[in-house]
Each structure stands twice: as structure tokens, then as C-alpha cells.
Coordinates of C-alpha atoms in Angstrom, one line a residue:
Chain D
M20 CA 191.8 107.6 -1.0
T21 CA 194.6 107.3 1.5
A22 CA 193.8 107.0 5.2
A23 CA 194.6 110.1 6.6
A24 CA 198.0 108.9 8.9
I25 CA 198.0 109.9 12.9
T26 CA 201.0 112.0 13.7
Q27 CA 200.4 112.0 17.6
A28 CA 198.0 109.9 20.2
H29 CA 197.4 110.2 23.5
V30 CA 194.9 107.9 25.6
S31 CA 193.6 108.4 29.2
G32 CA 192.1 105.0 30.3
P33 CA 190.6 106.6 33.9
L34 CA 188.5 109.2 31.7
G35 CA 187.8 106.8 28.6
Q36 CA 189.2 109.0 26.5
A37 CA 191.7 109.0 23.5
L38 CA 193.4 112.0 21.8
A39 CA 194.8 112.3 18.1
V40 CA 195.8 114.5 15.6
I41 CA 195.0 112.7 12.4
G42 CA 196.0 114.7 9.4
G43 CA 196.0 117.8 10.7
E44 CA 193.1 118.1 13.3
T45 CA 192.6 116.8 16.6
W46 CA 189.8 114.5 17.7
L47 CA 188.8 113.2 20.8
Y48 CA 187.9 109.6 21.2
E49 CA 185.6 108.3 23.4
A50 CA 183.0 105.3 24.1
A51 CA 180.4 107.4 22.1
G52 CA 182.4 108.2 19.4
R53 CA 184.4 110.9 18.5
R54 CA 184.3 114.1 17.4
R55 CA 186.4 117.6 17.8
P56 CA 187.2 118.6 21.5
S57 CA 187.1 121.9 23.3
H58 CA 190.0 123.8 24.5
N59 CA 189.0 122.4 27.9
D60 CA 188.7 119.5 26.8
I61 CA 192.4 118.8 26.0
Q62 CA 192.9 120.5 29.5
F63 CA 190.9 118.2 30.9
F64 CA 192.6 115.4 29.4
F65 CA 196.1 116.6 30.2
N66 CA 195.3 118.2 33.9
R67 CA 192.5 115.1 35.1
G68 CA 193.4 112.5 33.3
L69 CA 195.2 110.9 36.2
E70 CA 196.9 109.2 33.2
V71 CA 198.2 109.5 30.2
R72 CA 200.4 107.8 28.0
P73 CA 201.3 108.6 24.5
I74 CA 200.3 105.0 22.0
G75 CA 202.8 106.2 19.1
Q76 CA 201.5 106.3 16.1
P77 CA 198.8 103.4 15.3
V78 CA 196.6 103.5 12.8
V79 CA 193.1 105.1 12.8
S80 CA 191.2 101.6 12.9
D81 CA 193.2 100.5 16.1
L82 CA 192.5 103.7 18.0
E83 CA 188.7 102.5 19.8
G84 CA 190.8 99.0 20.8
I85 CA 193.7 100.5 22.3
L86 CA 191.1 103.3 24.2
D87 CA 188.7 100.2 25.2
E88 CA 191.7 98.1 26.7
E89 CA 192.7 100.8 28.3
T90 CA 189.5 101.9 30.0
R91 CA 188.4 98.4 31.4
K92 CA 191.8 98.6 32.7
F93 CA 191.4 100.9 34.8
R94 CA 187.8 101.1 35.3
A95 CA 188.7 97.7 37.0
L96 CA 191.7 99.2 38.8
H97 CA 189.2 102.1 40.2
G98 CA 187.0 99.7 41.4
V99 CA 188.8 97.8 43.1
L100 CA 189.8 101.1 44.6
Y101 CA 186.5 102.1 45.2
G102 CA 185.5 99.0 47.4
L103 CA 188.5 100.4 49.7
D104 CA 187.8 104.1 49.7
A105 CA 185.3 104.9 52.9
D106 CA 184.0 107.8 51.2
L107 CA 181.8 105.9 49.5
D108 CA 178.5 104.1 51.0
D109 CA 178.8 100.0 50.7
A110 CA 176.7 99.9 48.1
T111 CA 178.9 101.4 45.9
R112 CA 181.8 100.0 47.3
S113 CA 180.1 96.6 46.6
R114 CA 178.6 97.2 43.0
E115 CA 182.0 98.8 41.9
M116 CA 183.4 95.5 43.2
R117 CA 181.4 92.9 41.6
R118 CA 182.2 95.6 38.3
A119 CA 185.7 95.3 38.9
S120 CA 185.6 91.1 39.9
G121 CA 183.8 91.3 36.1
L122 CA 186.5 93.0 34.5
L123 CA 189.2 90.7 36.1
A124 CA 188.6 87.6 34.2
D125 CA 190.1 89.3 31.2
W126 CA 193.9 88.3 31.8
A127 CA 195.2 91.5 30.6
V128 CA 192.7 93.3 33.1
A129 CA 193.7 91.1 36.1
G130 CA 197.8 91.2 35.3
F131 CA 197.7 95.1 34.5
V132 CA 195.4 95.8 38.2
A133 CA 197.7 93.3 39.5
C134 CA 200.8 95.6 39.0
R135 CA 199.2 98.1 39.7
F136 CA 197.3 97.6 43.4
L137 CA 199.8 95.2 44.7
R138 CA 201.9 97.3 46.4
P139 CA 201.5 97.9 50.5
P140 CA 198.5 100.8 50.9
D141 CA 198.6 103.4 53.2
K142 CA 196.6 102.0 55.4
A143 CA 195.4 105.6 56.9
E144 CA 193.6 106.4 53.4
W145 CA 192.3 102.8 52.5
D146 CA 189.4 100.8 54.5
I147 CA 191.0 97.5 53.8
A148 CA 188.8 96.2 56.9
R149 CA 185.9 97.1 55.7
G150 CA 186.6 96.2 52.0
L151 CA 187.5 92.8 52.7
E152 CA 184.1 92.2 54.6
L153 CA 182.1 93.5 51.9
A154 CA 183.6 91.6 49.2
R155 CA 183.8 88.3 51.3
R156 CA 180.2 89.1 51.6
A157 CA 179.3 89.4 48.4
D158 CA 181.3 86.6 47.1
L159 CA 184.1 87.3 45.1
P160 CA 187.3 85.9 45.3
L161 CA 189.2 87.5 43.3
I162 CA 188.9 91.0 45.3
V163 CA 189.3 89.4 48.2
R164 CA 192.5 88.0 46.9
L165 CA 193.7 91.7 46.2
Y166 CA 192.4 93.4 49.6
A167 CA 193.9 90.2 51.4
I168 CA 197.6 90.7 49.8
V169 CA 197.5 93.9 50.5
D170 CA 196.4 94.0 53.9
G171 CA 198.6 90.9 55.3
P172 CA 202.6 90.7 55.4
I173 CA 203.2 89.0 51.6
L174 CA 204.1 92.3 50.4
G175 CA 207.1 93.3 53.2
W176 CA 208.3 89.7 53.0
V177 CA 208.7 90.1 49.4
E178 CA 210.0 93.4 49.6
D179 CA 212.6 92.6 52.2
T180 CA 213.6 89.2 49.8
I181 CA 214.6 91.5 47.4
R182 CA 216.2 93.9 49.7
E183 CA 218.1 91.2 51.1
W184 CA 219.3 89.5 47.8
A185 CA 220.1 92.7 45.9
S186 CA 222.1 93.9 49.0
K187 CA 224.2 90.5 48.8
E188 CA 224.7 91.5 45.3
G189 CA 226.3 93.7 46.5
F190 CA 223.8 96.5 45.2
G191 CA 223.9 100.1 46.9
A192 CA 220.6 101.6 48.8
A193 CA 219.5 103.8 46.2
A194 CA 220.1 100.9 43.7
R195 CA 218.3 98.3 46.3
A196 CA 215.2 101.2 46.6
E197 CA 215.5 100.8 42.7
L198 CA 215.0 97.2 42.3
V199 CA 212.2 97.3 45.0
A200 CA 210.5 99.8 42.7
Q201 CA 211.2 98.6 39.2
S202 CA 210.3 95.0 41.1
Y203 CA 206.9 96.7 41.3
A204 CA 206.4 98.2 38.5
N205 CA 207.5 95.4 36.3
G206 CA 204.5 93.0 38.0
L207 CA 207.6 90.6 39.8
V208 CA 206.2 91.1 43.1
A209 CA 202.7 91.3 42.2
A210 CA 203.5 87.6 40.2
T211 CA 205.3 86.7 43.4
A212 CA 202.9 87.6 45.9
N213 CA 200.1 85.8 44.1
A214 CA 202.1 82.4 44.6
I215 CA 202.7 83.3 48.0
Y216 CA 199.3 83.7 47.9
D217 CA 198.7 80.7 46.8
N218 CA 200.1 79.0 48.3
D219 CA 198.5 80.0 52.0
Q220 CA 195.6 78.0 50.8
P221 CA 195.5 74.6 50.8
R222 CA 193.5 73.4 48.4
T223 CA 194.6 75.8 45.5
G224 CA 195.7 73.8 43.3
T225 CA 197.7 75.2 40.0
L226 CA 200.6 77.2 39.6
L227 CA 201.6 79.0 36.6
F228 CA 204.5 80.5 35.7
E229 CA 205.8 82.5 33.2
A230 CA 208.9 84.3 32.9
D231 CA 208.7 87.6 31.4
T232 CA 212.4 87.3 30.2
T233 CA 212.6 91.1 29.1
H234 CA 211.9 92.5 32.7
W235 CA 212.6 90.6 35.9
D236 CA 215.6 90.0 36.8
S237 CA 216.4 86.5 36.5
G238 CA 218.3 86.5 39.4
L239 CA 215.5 87.4 41.6
V240 CA 212.9 85.5 40.1
G241 CA 215.4 82.1 40.5
L242 CA 215.7 82.8 43.9
F243 CA 211.6 83.4 44.7
A244 CA 211.1 80.2 42.2
K245 CA 213.4 78.1 44.9
Q246 CA 211.8 79.6 48.4
L247 CA 208.1 78.8 46.8
T248 CA 208.7 75.8 45.1
G249 CA 211.6 74.0 46.9
S250 CA 209.5 70.8 46.5
M251 CA 208.4 70.5 42.9
R252 CA 210.2 68.0 40.4
I253 CA 209.9 69.0 37.7
D254 CA 211.0 67.7 34.2
A255 CA 212.3 69.2 31.3
G256 CA 209.7 69.2 28.2
P257 CA 210.6 69.6 23.9
S258 CA 211.5 72.1 23.4
F259 CA 209.9 74.9 20.8
G260 CA 210.7 77.7 19.7
N261 CA 208.9 80.3 19.4
Q262 CA 205.7 80.9 21.3
D263 CA 201.7 81.7 21.1
T264 CA 199.4 83.2 23.5
V265 CA 196.3 81.5 24.8
A266 CA 194.0 83.1 27.7
D267 CA 191.5 82.1 29.6
D268 CA 188.9 84.9 30.4
R269 CA 186.3 82.0 30.8
G270 CA 186.1 81.6 34.8
M271 CA 185.9 84.4 37.0
E272 CA 188.5 82.6 39.6
I273 CA 190.5 81.2 37.4
S274 CA 192.4 83.0 34.2
V275 CA 195.5 81.7 32.7
Q276 CA 197.8 82.5 30.4
F277 CA 199.5 79.9 28.2
H278 CA 202.1 80.5 25.8
M279 CA 202.8 78.1 23.9
L280 CA 204.9 76.8 21.3
P281 CA 204.8 75.6 17.6
T282 CA 205.7 72.2 17.3
V283 CA 202.7 71.5 18.9
E284 CA 199.0 72.4 17.6
V285 CA 198.3 75.2 19.4
H286 CA 194.1 75.6 20.2
E287 CA 193.3 79.3 21.0
T288 CA 190.2 78.2 22.3
P289 CA 190.2 79.6 25.7
A290 CA 189.9 77.1 28.1
K291 CA 187.2 76.5 30.5
L292 CA 189.1 75.9 33.6
N293 CA 186.5 74.6 36.7
S294 CA 187.6 75.4 40.3
Q295 CA 184.7 72.9 41.4
G296 CA 184.1 75.4 44.1
Q297 CA 187.9 75.7 44.4
R298 CA 188.4 79.7 44.6
A299 CA 192.2 81.0 43.3
L300 CA 193.6 83.2 40.6
S301 CA 196.1 80.6 40.0
V302 CA 197.8 82.0 37.4
L303 CA 201.3 83.3 38.5
R304 CA 204.5 84.2 35.9
W305 CA 207.7 82.1 36.6
R306 CA 211.4 83.0 34.2
T307 CA 213.5 80.2 35.1
A308 CA 217.1 81.2 36.1
D309 CA 220.5 79.1 35.8
S310 CA 220.2 78.0 39.6
F311 CA 216.0 76.7 39.2
L312 CA 215.3 73.5 38.8
G313 CA 218.5 72.8 36.5
M314 CA 217.5 74.3 33.4
E315 CA 219.7 76.9 31.7
Q316 CA 219.5 80.1 31.8
Q317 CA 217.3 82.0 29.7
Q318 CA 215.3 78.9 29.0
V319 CA 211.8 79.7 30.3
G320 CA 209.1 76.6 31.2
W321 CA 206.2 76.2 32.2
A322 CA 205.7 74.8 35.3
I323 CA 202.2 73.3 36.6
R324 CA 202.7 72.3 39.9
S325 CA 200.6 69.1 41.7
C326 CA 197.1 69.6 42.9
L327 CA 195.9 69.3 39.6
S328 CA 193.6 66.9 40.4
G329 CA 189.9 67.5 40.4
W330 CA 190.1 70.4 37.4
P331 CA 189.0 68.3 34.4
T332 CA 189.8 70.7 32.0
T333 CA 193.1 70.9 32.8
Y334 CA 193.6 68.1 32.7
R335 CA 192.0 67.7 29.4
W336 CA 194.8 70.7 28.6
S337 CA 197.4 68.9 30.2
G338 CA 197.6 66.2 28.5
R339 CA 197.1 68.6 24.9
Y340 CA 200.3 70.0 26.3
G341 CA 202.1 67.3 27.8
I342 CA 202.0 67.7 31.4
A343 CA 202.4 64.2 33.2
N344 CA 199.4 63.0 34.9
P345 CA 198.0 66.2 37.0
N346 CA 196.6 64.3 39.3
R347 CA 199.6 63.3 40.5
A348 CA 201.7 65.4 43.1
S349 CA 204.0 66.4 40.3
A350 CA 204.1 68.1 37.0
R351 CA 206.3 68.5 34.3
P352 CA 206.6 71.4 31.9
T353 CA 204.4 71.9 29.1
G354 CA 207.1 73.3 27.2
W355 CA 210.4 75.5 27.2
R356 CA 212.4 77.4 24.7
N357 CA 214.9 80.0 24.6
A358 CA 213.9 82.8 25.6
R359 CA 216.6 84.6 22.7
Chain M
M17 CA 192.7 149.5 28.9
H18 CA 190.8 150.7 31.7
A19 CA 189.9 153.8 30.4
D20 CA 188.6 151.4 26.9
L21 CA 186.1 150.1 29.0
D22 CA 185.7 153.0 30.9
R23 CA 184.5 154.3 27.5
N24 CA 182.2 151.7 26.4
Y25 CA 180.4 151.2 30.1
T26 CA 179.6 155.3 29.9
A27 CA 178.1 155.4 26.6
A28 CA 176.1 152.2 27.4
V29 CA 174.5 153.9 30.7
A30 CA 174.1 156.5 28.6
D31 CA 172.3 154.6 25.6
A32 CA 170.1 153.3 28.6
D33 CA 168.9 156.5 29.7
A34 CA 167.8 157.7 26.9
R35 CA 165.9 154.2 26.3
G36 CA 164.6 154.2 29.6
V37 CA 165.6 150.9 30.3
R38 CA 168.5 152.7 33.3
P39 CA 166.3 150.1 36.2
L40 CA 166.9 147.0 34.0
L41 CA 170.5 148.4 33.8
D42 CA 171.2 149.0 37.1
G43 CA 169.6 145.5 38.1
L44 CA 171.7 143.5 35.7
A45 CA 174.7 145.1 37.2
T46 CA 173.9 144.0 40.5
L47 CA 173.4 140.8 39.1
L48 CA 176.9 140.8 37.1
A49 CA 178.8 142.6 40.5
S50 CA 178.0 139.0 42.3
S51 CA 178.3 136.3 39.4
S52 CA 180.9 133.3 39.3
A53 CA 182.7 131.8 37.3
V54 CA 181.4 128.4 36.5
V55 CA 182.9 125.5 34.2
A56 CA 181.3 122.8 32.4
M57 CA 182.7 119.1 32.1
P58 CA 181.5 115.9 31.3
V59 CA 180.8 114.1 34.6
N60 CA 183.7 111.1 33.9
V61 CA 186.3 114.1 34.1
L62 CA 184.7 115.5 37.4
R63 CA 184.6 112.0 38.9
A64 CA 188.3 111.6 38.0
M65 CA 188.9 115.5 39.7
T66 CA 187.5 114.4 43.0
L67 CA 189.5 111.2 43.7
G68 CA 192.6 112.5 45.8
A69 CA 196.2 111.9 46.0
A70 CA 195.4 108.3 47.4
Y71 CA 194.2 107.7 44.0
R72 CA 197.1 109.4 42.2
S73 CA 199.4 107.0 44.0
Y74 CA 198.0 104.3 41.8
H75 CA 198.9 105.7 38.3
R76 CA 201.6 106.8 36.4
A77 CA 202.3 110.7 35.5
L78 CA 203.7 111.6 32.3
A79 CA 206.9 114.6 33.1
D80 CA 205.4 117.6 32.8
D81 CA 207.6 118.9 30.0
V82 CA 206.3 115.7 28.1
R83 CA 203.1 116.5 28.7
G84 CA 203.4 120.1 28.1
A85 CA 204.6 119.9 24.7
A86 CA 202.0 117.2 23.6
E87 CA 199.0 119.0 24.7
E88 CA 200.5 122.3 22.8
I89 CA 200.8 119.7 20.0
Y90 CA 196.8 119.1 20.5
H91 CA 195.7 122.8 20.9
R92 CA 197.2 124.0 18.0
H93 CA 196.1 121.8 16.1
R94 CA 192.7 122.1 17.1
G95 CA 192.4 125.8 15.4
V96 CA 193.3 129.1 15.4
V97 CA 191.0 130.5 17.4
D98 CA 192.9 130.0 21.2
E99 CA 196.3 131.4 20.0
A100 CA 194.7 134.1 18.1
V101 CA 193.0 135.5 21.9
H102 CA 196.0 134.3 24.1
P103 CA 198.8 134.4 21.6
G104 CA 201.9 132.8 23.9
Y105 CA 199.8 130.8 26.9
S106 CA 196.6 129.4 25.3
A107 CA 197.4 125.9 26.6
D108 CA 197.7 127.4 29.8
I109 CA 193.9 128.5 29.9
T110 CA 190.9 127.0 31.3
N111 CA 187.6 128.6 29.3
A112 CA 184.5 129.2 32.2
A113 CA 181.6 131.7 32.0
I114 CA 180.0 134.3 33.9
S115 CA 176.9 133.0 35.4
V116 CA 174.6 135.1 37.6
D117 CA 172.4 132.2 38.7
G118 CA 175.2 129.2 39.3
R119 CA 173.9 127.7 36.1
G120 CA 176.7 126.3 33.1
L121 CA 176.9 125.4 29.6
N122 CA 175.6 122.2 29.6
N123 CA 176.5 121.9 25.9
Y124 CA 180.2 121.2 27.2
G125 CA 179.0 118.6 30.1
E126 CA 176.6 117.7 32.4
I127 CA 177.9 119.0 35.0
T128 CA 178.9 122.2 36.2
L129 CA 181.4 123.9 38.8
R130 CA 181.0 127.2 40.8
I131 CA 184.6 128.5 41.3
G132 CA 185.4 130.7 44.4
D133 CA 185.9 134.5 43.5
V134 CA 188.9 134.1 45.6
F135 CA 190.8 131.3 44.0
I136 CA 190.8 133.1 40.0
A137 CA 190.7 137.2 41.3
D138 CA 194.6 137.7 40.4
R139 CA 194.3 134.8 37.4
A140 CA 191.5 135.4 35.7
T141 CA 190.3 137.5 32.7
V142 CA 186.6 138.5 31.3
M143 CA 185.6 138.5 27.3
R144 CA 182.3 139.9 26.1
E145 CA 181.6 136.7 24.9
N146 CA 183.1 133.3 23.5
A147 CA 186.6 133.3 22.1
F148 CA 185.1 132.0 18.4
A149 CA 182.6 135.0 18.2
F150 CA 185.4 137.6 19.6
Y151 CA 187.9 136.2 17.2
E152 CA 184.8 136.4 13.6
R153 CA 183.8 140.1 15.5
Y154 CA 187.6 141.6 15.0
D155 CA 188.4 139.5 12.1
L156 CA 191.5 138.1 14.5
G157 CA 192.3 135.9 11.7
R158 CA 193.6 138.8 9.5
R159 CA 197.2 139.8 9.0
D160 CA 198.0 142.3 11.2
A161 CA 194.1 142.5 12.9
Q162 CA 193.8 143.9 15.9
E163 CA 191.0 144.0 18.6
V164 CA 189.1 147.0 19.6
P165 CA 190.2 147.5 23.5
G166 CA 188.1 147.4 26.3
W167 CA 186.4 144.6 25.7
R168 CA 188.3 142.3 28.1
C169 CA 188.5 142.9 31.1
V170 CA 190.1 141.6 34.8
W171 CA 187.5 139.6 37.0
Q172 CA 187.1 142.7 39.0
R173 CA 185.5 144.6 36.7
R174 CA 182.8 142.1 35.3
A175 CA 180.2 144.6 36.0
D176 CA 180.9 146.7 33.6
L177 CA 181.7 145.0 31.2
G178 CA 178.9 143.0 31.1
V179 CA 177.0 146.4 31.5
A180 CA 178.8 147.7 28.7
H181 CA 178.2 144.3 26.5
L182 CA 174.7 144.0 27.2
T183 CA 173.0 147.2 27.1
P184 CA 172.0 147.2 23.7
Y185 CA 169.9 144.1 24.1
L186 CA 167.9 145.6 27.2
T187 CA 164.5 146.9 26.1
S188 CA 161.5 148.2 27.9
G189 CA 159.9 145.1 27.2
T190 CA 162.7 142.7 29.1
P191 CA 161.6 141.2 32.3
V192 CA 163.6 141.5 34.7
T193 CA 163.7 138.1 35.1
T194 CA 164.9 137.0 31.8
L195 CA 168.4 138.8 33.3
P196 CA 169.9 136.0 34.2
S197 CA 169.7 134.4 30.9
L198 CA 171.1 137.2 28.6
V199 CA 174.0 136.9 30.8
L200 CA 174.6 132.7 30.3
Q201 CA 172.3 130.7 27.8
S202 CA 172.6 127.4 26.0
G203 CA 171.3 126.6 23.4
T204 CA 170.7 123.9 21.6
G205 CA 174.2 123.1 19.9
R206 CA 177.4 125.0 21.2
D207 CA 176.9 127.2 18.6
D208 CA 173.9 128.6 19.6
D209 CA 175.8 129.5 23.3
R210 CA 175.5 133.1 24.5
F211 CA 177.8 133.9 27.4
M212 CA 180.4 135.8 28.5
E213 CA 184.1 134.1 28.2
V214 CA 185.9 133.4 31.2
H215 CA 189.8 132.8 30.9
I216 CA 191.3 131.4 34.1
F217 CA 195.2 131.3 33.9
G218 CA 196.2 127.7 34.6
V219 CA 194.1 124.6 36.1
V220 CA 191.2 124.9 38.8
A221 CA 191.5 122.5 41.6
L222 CA 189.3 121.4 43.1
A223 CA 189.4 123.7 46.3
A224 CA 188.7 126.1 44.0
V225 CA 185.1 124.8 43.9
E226 CA 182.5 125.9 45.8
N227 CA 179.4 123.7 44.5
V228 CA 179.0 121.7 42.1
S229 CA 175.6 120.7 40.0
L230 CA 174.1 118.0 37.7
D231 CA 172.3 119.9 34.9
R232 CA 171.5 117.5 32.5
P233 CA 170.2 114.2 32.7
L234 CA 172.9 111.6 32.3
V235 CA 172.0 109.2 29.7
T236 CA 174.0 105.9 30.4
P237 CA 174.5 103.5 33.3
D238 CA 177.7 104.2 33.9
S239 CA 177.5 107.9 33.7
Q240 CA 175.2 107.5 37.0
D241 CA 177.5 105.2 38.7
E242 CA 180.0 108.1 38.0
W243 CA 178.2 111.0 38.8
N244 CA 177.2 108.8 42.7
I245 CA 180.6 108.4 43.3
A246 CA 181.7 111.9 42.3
R247 CA 178.7 113.5 44.4
Q248 CA 180.0 111.2 47.7
K249 CA 183.7 112.1 47.4
L250 CA 182.3 116.1 46.9
A251 CA 180.4 115.2 50.5
A252 CA 183.5 114.0 52.2
Q253 CA 185.3 117.0 50.9
G254 CA 182.9 119.4 51.7
I255 CA 181.6 120.6 48.8
P256 CA 178.3 121.3 47.7
A257 CA 177.1 119.0 45.0
R258 CA 172.7 118.7 43.9
D259 CA 171.0 117.4 41.3
R260 CA 169.2 120.4 39.4
R261 CA 167.4 117.6 36.6
V262 CA 164.5 117.8 39.3
P263 CA 162.8 121.1 40.3

């Protein structure tokens, strides 16, 4: 028997629902399973879903997985926002922050939340001071980090830097504004803000930069790279032709993504990165540019910054992937590849 | 249309007089005159509905034309009833029910929203029963089928329509206390529900909601958390929310 084809599908993470036309019939998917929707179910989905996005024509068996991931992402985002919502009592805010913090251990969720949340908040709408206090009291460093970034000057500095760079590059006002908006949307601002935040913490160890060669402007990345890592010494590592991904989601404080490469064996076992009391989300994404660290344009480097000492598991990882002695205040890329 | 409804109403009154149930009819008419439109929904929808513009700014919206086209396709593949009852505009309709005591159709969700008259009076019509029953009663799937006129009305005449539709169910043994459940009764499943359907053109905004009630137990911790959040957000907006799970 041939499985019925999906001709249209949409997901709403905020509602935890997906709609799909399968074999000519409309179905509603949610955590409890699938059912035929009522008229209002469809109406609510599109008008109350907060965010609905098309998901092409996946196979039926993939729908539940897509829905689950989308639901977790938005549950985390909402949890972070609830923590700042003065309409909610402290117990609710703290509970939702804890829930969000747990979900942020998944790097995909963390990346999504950083990209969406790290933008200048409307401080008249959000109670950031109390949110920070509650997050600190509940010992939720991932939440504290997010709140601290939006509460401080970092985002403003990043925005100003982008505008200044764009101006020097000859962008007009509208193009500058568009570039800023794009840089928020594609995660460059979030990644850079995280990098700056980590630099502000003297005992925070690792900085990993991963290039997003598809979306990020290489000139901008080079600029940020130079400004943030001027003292870092990096030697070129071996060349790799492909990439693979290993995600760490074991630790609550640290979430690391490795894009590695083929000629060496890839170990996909999630790594435990023990911060030994240092609480920091220490993964950052970075793309090299021709002006950065002497690498050729479009080559992607993985840099692990200094201060790896005291992170034994990272030490083993670094050895596995050819990183120089992590106890030294320098490291070399785990590898680089031609982006295209 | 008004003349048809007038005829149906007059026939119902005459029937009530003949069977000695006129006092019950009058009681029913009084209840219906002050009835409201209620919308049932799951608690996750309510929670999303209560999150205001500050939250929406963290979300990305589909372009209206893209959204509308996609929504229309899902409606079209849901079944033929909606389009037969609302030809050409079915996707714009929000379904509600007439309620005289604020209770809603629990088979469609734990939550009941009671909608303020003023917000829907000029964009709502009422049907004697739900669209599926109406469709079947008049065999609207048949080629050239036509509904019998006089069984839909504007919002302001819902009491007359209710009297015309429900009087045949009144007997001399009908307790007055059961009249609300004559107007709306949640069955063991959606197919068993009995109610007069309200069709509201367009979306019902939170500002149109007079009050909210939780009418059915929440079975998961997540849904309890969602109710807790929604309840507090409603309170912040001055919308009463009550828990009817306990007497």
C-alpha cells in the first residue's frame, strides 16, 4: 500500500500543532496524536497561532518530529519571555524560566532562542530587573545570560558597529537598516553578543566560532572577529572537505556545536563539557573573512580560545581533534574547510 | 428572511398555546433574549490569545495573502459542509454557540469564552442548529439543494429563532430548570452536542471577550501551566476568568 502524500503542511510551534493535507484530507497534529480538525481549529491555528510556518511536503512520519522540535523551541522562547512578564506572579515566572533553562540545553533550541530573544527589548513592556533577580535566585545561568545581554549595552554596541561598518561600505540609510534587521534575523547579532558577553567574564573559557557562510556577511564577521579576538593566536589546522555535526546537550551551562570533518574520525557521542563551576554558554559562531587571521576568504575555521584549562572533557576533545595544548592561552583551529 | 422567521415563530407560539406550554415558551424566550455567544477552545489557544503585542513582536507572521491561501486549502479539504453553508466566505467564519448560562461546548475545548454582544451584533448570524445537522436536514450536498428559509437569523432575532426551533421540544413536564440545557447541551462527543450555532464573520479579538471559564478538567501538567498563565494574563487585562471545575 502506498502511503498517502502530504500536499501541504504548516506548523505552529507556539500552539504545538501542525496542519497537513494528507491524501486530500486535512489533519491536525498535536502532542496527543492526530485528529480531524474542527472549523475553528483551523481558524485558531492561523489566527491565534502567533507564528505559523509552512514546512513543505514532508513525509508523514517526519511530521511529529518537526512538530516536537518546533514546540520545544517556542516553549523555551515563551519561558524566557514569561520570566520578564510582570503580569505573572513570581512563582510562575520562576517555573517557566526553569523549564526554559532545561530546554536550552539543546543547542538547536538555544540557538533559536538566542536568535529570537537577543534584540533590544521594550523596557516599558518587560520587567527585566525582576526577571534577572529571579533567574539569579533560581541559579539559572543560561537565563541570566540572556536577560543580562538584553539589559546591557551589548546589543546597542553591536548594532552601532554594524551601522558604522555599513556606512563605511557605502550603504544608504535603508540598506543599513535592512542589514541590521538581517543581522538580527540570521543570528549574527546573537552570536556576536554572546561572544562579547563571554569576554566580559574573566573566567569564562571557551569561544567557538562557527561560520554561517550562507547568511552572514563575511565583511561584518571579519570586523567582529578582529575586534573580539585581536590577541588570539591561531595556527592553521588540517584541511577537511566536508563537515559533520556533533552537538552537546548534556550540560546545563554549556552547549557546544562542532562542525567537523571527514578525514578524521567523527565521534558523535555528545561531549560532556564540565564547566567546574564556571557557568557560561560558551559557544559562539564565527566565520572568517579574508581579513581575519590570515585565512583565505570563505575558509571556515574553528577556534577554541584560551582558558580551556580546567575543562577536562574539552581537553580530551581538543586532543582528539588536534587542538594544541588547551592549557596554553592559545589554540589552533580544529580544522577548516573550503566553504564551497 | 424576516417574514420567513416571523412565520416560523408564529407557528411555534400557536403550537405552544395549543399544547399548554406557553409559560415555558415565554421563559425560554426570556432566557434567549439575554443569551450570549460562546466560543469553546483548547487551553493552548487561549494562552496564545492572551499574549499581547509585546509577545507577538518576537514572532514572525506569514504574509496575509499566503496565510489566507493556505488556510482556505485546509478548510476545503476538511469537508464540504462549511462551503455549502457559507459559500465563498467559510474561511472567514468563527463558529460559536448560543448559551444562556455561559457554559460552552466542552467537546471542543476546556475553555469557554463568552463574547460581548456589542462586538458581534453587526457581524453574527444564528442558525437553528450546528452546520452539520443543518446540512443534513436540508440535504445541502444535493445538486440544486436549497435550505428552507427562516431558520437563520441576524443576532438580534436569536430569541425568535430559538423559540421557533425549540418549542417542539417543550412539554408540560419540562422543568424550567432544564431550559438552559435545551438551548445548549454538550454530549458525550461532538456528534451528540446540541446547540444553536452562531457564525461570526471575522476573528474574535480578546477585547470582545466578556469572561472566560475553565469548564473541564485539565489532564496534563502543561495544560495546567497554560491555564495558570492565561488566567493571570486575563486578569491583567481586566477579563474575569473562573474555574468551573469545582462547584
